[in-house]
């Protein structure tokens, strides 16, 4: 089921999400709904707080390249579901143009660590560790930021942030 996305500057996006303690049916429904919502909006990642649930849950599904016309670029089974993720190692730095379903239509270059190692649980509470130094590393950092109550535009320079806020107000008025 597609849920409603919480849009900036909604205060809920500033909440620090709480650890998941029970890996039950409610969690599985949340994850399934998050997938439906992310796909409906053509996103590559989504944190639970973006559908108003303050739990440390996120999903990522990076589109595959070179897929024949008509085939699914983001197959369901490629969805990475991360519960209680923790960055245990990070190094290097890289810049990438990011977007966010909670700040629709805005794309800005953001600096992040190039390489991260993340510990997390799957939907059954099984522990895993994943390492990346490519797009997935950026996506994990972006989504984990949401769990801490941060959106990517907070990482912009003062000038760029001002410009964004002005532009955002203008758009809100127009819609
Ligand atoms: Co986001």
mmCIF file of C-alpha atoms and ligand atoms in Angstrom:
data_model
loop_
_atom_site.group_PDB
_atom_site.id
_atom_site.type_symbol
_atom_site.label_atom_id
_atom_site.label_comp_id
_atom_site.label_asym_id
_atom_site.label_seq_id
_atom_site.Cartn_x
_atom_site.Cartn_y
_atom_site.Cartn_z
ATOM 1 C CA UNK A 1 0.000 0.000 0.000
ATOM 2 C CA UNK A 2 1.315 3.413 -0.968
ATOM 3 C CA UNK A 3 1.594 5.724 2.036
ATOM 4 C CA UNK A 4 1.712 9.504 2.100
ATOM 5 C CA UNK A 5 5.180 11.051 1.997
ATOM 6 C CA UNK A 6 6.152 13.590 4.640
ATOM 7 C CA UNK A 7 7.383 16.696 2.822
ATOM 8 C CA UNK A 8 9.934 19.290 3.972
ATOM 9 C CA UNK A 9 9.713 21.368 6.203
ATOM 10 C CA UNK A 10 7.424 19.007 8.158
ATOM 11 C CA UNK A 11 8.743 18.786 11.756
ATOM 12 C CA UNK A 12 8.620 14.984 11.699
ATOM 13 C CA UNK A 13 11.662 14.990 9.419
ATOM 14 C CA UNK A 14 13.648 16.366 12.385
ATOM 15 C CA UNK A 15 12.736 13.499 14.695
ATOM 16 C CA UNK A 16 15.413 11.028 15.734
ATOM 17 C CA UNK A 17 13.992 7.601 14.933
ATOM 18 C CA UNK A 18 13.849 4.826 17.544
ATOM 19 C CA UNK A 19 15.499 1.412 17.277
ATOM 20 C CA UNK A 20 13.332 -1.513 16.212
ATOM 21 C CA UNK A 21 13.068 -4.113 18.951
ATOM 22 C CA UNK A 22 10.446 -6.487 17.550
ATOM 23 C CA UNK A 23 10.750 -7.933 14.051
ATOM 24 C CA UNK A 24 7.094 -8.671 13.580
ATOM 25 C CA UNK A 25 4.299 -8.484 11.024
ATOM 26 C CA UNK A 26 3.876 -4.756 11.633
ATOM 27 C CA UNK A 27 7.496 -4.180 10.605
ATOM 28 C CA UNK A 28 7.045 -6.328 7.498
ATOM 29 C CA UNK A 29 3.936 -4.392 6.472
ATOM 30 C CA UNK A 30 5.829 -1.144 6.993
ATOM 31 C CA UNK A 31 8.675 -2.392 4.755
ATOM 32 C CA UNK A 32 6.243 -3.580 2.070
ATOM 33 C CA UNK A 33 4.395 -0.259 2.139
ATOM 34 C CA UNK A 34 7.682 1.639 1.997
ATOM 35 C CA UNK A 35 8.644 -0.290 -1.132
ATOM 36 C CA UNK A 36 5.269 0.446 -2.779
ATOM 37 C CA UNK A 37 5.603 4.121 -1.852
ATOM 38 C CA UNK A 38 9.185 4.429 -3.085
ATOM 39 C CA UNK A 39 8.357 2.767 -6.410
ATOM 40 C CA UNK A 40 5.199 4.842 -6.874
ATOM 41 C CA UNK A 41 7.365 7.964 -6.582
ATOM 42 C CA UNK A 42 10.311 6.573 -8.567
ATOM 43 C CA UNK A 43 12.686 6.911 -5.638
ATOM 44 C CA UNK A 44 15.852 4.942 -4.955
ATOM 45 C CA UNK A 45 15.611 5.086 -1.180
ATOM 46 C CA UNK A 46 13.200 5.807 1.631
ATOM 47 C CA UNK A 47 13.433 6.078 5.417
ATOM 48 C CA UNK A 48 10.450 5.173 7.627
ATOM 49 C CA UNK A 49 10.167 8.725 8.979
ATOM 50 C CA UNK A 50 9.384 9.823 5.414
ATOM 51 C CA UNK A 51 6.087 7.979 5.779
ATOM 52 C CA UNK A 52 5.704 9.318 9.318
ATOM 53 C CA UNK A 53 7.004 6.284 11.237
ATOM 54 C CA UNK A 54 9.843 7.111 13.651
ATOM 55 C CA UNK A 55 11.607 3.768 13.500
ATOM 56 C CA UNK A 56 15.167 3.053 12.400
ATOM 57 C CA UNK A 57 14.131 1.449 9.139
ATOM 58 C CA UNK A 58 15.198 2.269 5.594
ATOM 59 C CA UNK A 59 15.094 0.750 2.148
ATOM 60 C CA UNK A 60 17.280 1.274 -0.916
ATOM 61 C CA UNK A 61 16.788 0.024 -4.449
ATOM 62 C CA UNK A 62 19.322 1.222 -6.980
ATOM 63 C CA UNK A 63 18.131 1.022 -10.592
ATOM 64 C CA UNK A 64 19.962 -1.537 -12.735
ATOM 65 C CA UNK A 65 21.697 -0.307 -15.859
ATOM 66 C CA UNK A 66 21.333 -1.702 -19.347
ATOM 67 C CA UNK A 67 17.990 -3.371 -18.770
ATOM 68 C CA UNK A 68 16.021 -4.185 -21.967
ATOM 69 C CA UNK A 69 12.993 -2.005 -22.654
ATOM 70 C CA UNK A 70 9.940 -3.024 -20.667
ATOM 71 C CA UNK A 71 11.874 -4.891 -18.002
ATOM 72 C CA UNK A 72 11.871 -3.884 -14.375
ATOM 73 C CA UNK A 73 14.813 -1.612 -13.536
ATOM 74 C CA UNK A 74 14.239 -1.899 -9.802
ATOM 75 C CA UNK A 75 13.120 -5.488 -9.142
ATOM 76 C CA UNK A 76 11.568 -5.971 -5.767
ATOM 77 C CA UNK A 77 14.109 -8.644 -4.794
ATOM 78 C CA UNK A 78 16.927 -6.106 -5.219
ATOM 79 C CA UNK A 79 15.570 -3.987 -2.396
ATOM 80 C CA UNK A 80 18.009 -3.615 0.450
ATOM 81 C CA UNK A 81 16.046 -3.478 3.717
ATOM 82 C CA UNK A 82 18.037 -2.114 6.635
ATOM 83 C CA UNK A 83 16.811 -2.162 10.208
ATOM 84 C CA UNK A 84 18.804 -0.358 12.925
ATOM 85 C CA UNK A 85 21.696 0.451 10.550
ATOM 86 C CA UNK A 86 24.931 1.780 12.051
ATOM 87 C CA UNK A 87 27.892 3.197 10.134
ATOM 88 C CA UNK A 88 30.889 1.459 11.701
ATOM 89 C CA UNK A 89 33.537 2.732 9.299
ATOM 90 C CA UNK A 90 33.782 5.604 6.878
ATOM 91 C CA UNK A 91 36.553 7.278 4.940
ATOM 92 C CA UNK A 92 37.383 9.346 1.897
ATOM 93 C CA UNK A 93 35.121 11.945 0.388
ATOM 94 C CA UNK A 94 33.046 12.321 -2.749
ATOM 95 C CA UNK A 95 30.446 14.657 -4.208
ATOM 96 C CA UNK A 96 27.196 13.569 -5.732
ATOM 97 C CA UNK A 97 24.000 15.236 -6.891
ATOM 98 C CA UNK A 98 21.281 14.052 -4.520
ATOM 99 C CA UNK A 99 17.530 14.270 -4.432
ATOM 100 C CA UNK A 100 14.944 13.248 -1.845
ATOM 101 C CA UNK A 101 11.273 12.261 -2.020
ATOM 102 C CA UNK A 102 10.649 14.620 0.912
ATOM 103 C CA UNK A 103 12.113 17.544 -1.027
ATOM 104 C CA UNK A 104 10.659 16.754 -4.459
ATOM 105 C CA UNK A 105 12.175 18.413 -7.516
ATOM 106 C CA UNK A 106 15.340 19.609 -5.785
ATOM 107 C CA UNK A 107 18.714 18.163 -6.784
ATOM 108 C CA UNK A 108 21.893 19.448 -5.207
ATOM 109 C CA UNK A 109 25.475 18.321 -4.964
ATOM 110 C CA UNK A 110 26.387 17.090 -1.509
ATOM 111 C CA UNK A 111 29.701 15.949 -0.045
ATOM 112 C CA UNK A 112 29.846 12.631 1.800
ATOM 113 C CA UNK A 113 32.259 9.865 2.708
ATOM 114 C CA UNK A 114 33.332 7.806 -0.305
ATOM 115 C CA UNK A 115 33.444 4.485 1.509
ATOM 116 C CA UNK A 116 31.273 3.208 4.328
ATOM 117 C CA UNK A 117 30.803 -0.014 6.213
ATOM 118 C CA UNK A 118 27.350 -0.463 7.737
ATOM 119 C CA UNK A 119 25.986 -2.992 10.218
ATOM 120 C CA UNK A 120 22.263 -3.658 10.082
ATOM 121 C CA UNK A 121 19.533 -6.231 10.556
ATOM 122 C CA UNK A 122 17.201 -7.619 7.938
ATOM 123 C CA UNK A 123 13.416 -7.865 8.446
ATOM 124 C CA UNK A 124 13.854 -11.026 10.527
ATOM 125 C CA UNK A 125 16.445 -9.538 12.872
ATOM 126 C CA UNK A 126 19.363 -11.341 11.208
ATOM 127 C CA UNK A 127 22.592 -9.319 11.430
ATOM 128 C CA UNK A 128 24.553 -8.309 8.338
ATOM 129 C CA UNK A 129 27.418 -6.079 7.362
ATOM 130 C CA UNK A 130 27.757 -4.320 4.019
ATOM 131 C CA UNK A 131 30.508 -2.238 2.505
ATOM 132 C CA UNK A 132 30.419 0.081 -0.505
ATOM 133 C CA UNK A 133 32.310 2.945 -2.118
ATOM 134 C CA UNK A 134 29.893 3.784 -4.901
ATOM 135 C CA UNK A 135 26.302 4.968 -5.254
ATOM 136 C CA UNK A 136 25.062 2.614 -2.540
ATOM 137 C CA UNK A 137 27.459 4.228 -0.048
ATOM 138 C CA UNK A 138 25.920 7.645 -0.812
ATOM 139 C CA UNK A 139 22.373 6.280 -0.585
ATOM 140 C CA UNK A 140 23.034 4.612 2.779
ATOM 141 C CA UNK A 141 24.474 7.829 4.221
ATOM 142 C CA UNK A 142 21.531 9.854 2.888
ATOM 143 C CA UNK A 143 18.958 7.466 4.393
ATOM 144 C CA UNK A 144 20.774 7.027 7.715
ATOM 145 C CA UNK A 145 20.796 10.840 7.995
ATOM 146 C CA UNK A 146 16.969 10.709 7.887
ATOM 147 C CA UNK A 147 17.009 8.387 10.928
ATOM 148 C CA UNK A 148 18.962 11.095 12.774
ATOM 149 C CA UNK A 149 16.477 13.768 11.752
ATOM 150 C CA UNK A 150 18.492 15.286 8.919
ATOM 151 C CA UNK A 151 17.690 16.041 5.291
ATOM 152 C CA UNK A 152 20.350 16.496 2.609
ATOM 153 C CA UNK A 153 19.725 20.195 2.080
ATOM 154 C CA UNK A 154 21.172 20.821 5.554
ATOM 155 C CA UNK A 155 24.535 19.932 4.039
ATOM 156 C CA UNK A 156 24.421 22.774 1.515
ATOM 157 C CA UNK A 157 26.550 25.877 1.915
ATOM 158 C CA UNK A 158 24.913 28.861 3.632
ATOM 159 C CA UNK A 159 24.382 30.655 0.316
ATOM 160 C CA UNK A 160 22.962 27.620 -1.467
ATOM 161 C CA UNK A 161 20.697 26.848 1.467
ATOM 162 C CA UNK A 162 19.311 30.414 1.391
ATOM 163 C CA UNK A 163 18.685 30.106 -2.319
ATOM 164 C CA UNK A 164 16.922 26.782 -1.761
ATOM 165 C CA UNK A 165 14.664 28.132 1.016
ATOM 166 C CA UNK A 166 13.638 31.061 -1.189
ATOM 167 C CA UNK A 167 12.918 28.787 -4.148
ATOM 168 C CA UNK A 168 11.008 26.343 -1.908
ATOM 169 C CA UNK A 169 8.763 29.082 -0.503
ATOM 170 C CA UNK A 170 8.019 30.270 -4.013
ATOM 171 C CA UNK A 171 7.040 26.742 -5.081
ATOM 172 C CA UNK A 172 4.831 26.206 -2.033
ATOM 173 C CA UNK A 173 2.959 29.398 -2.802
ATOM 174 C CA UNK A 174 2.521 28.410 -6.433
ATOM 175 C CA UNK A 175 1.138 24.948 -5.602
HETATM 176 CO CO1 LIG B 1 15.800 11.547 1.489
#
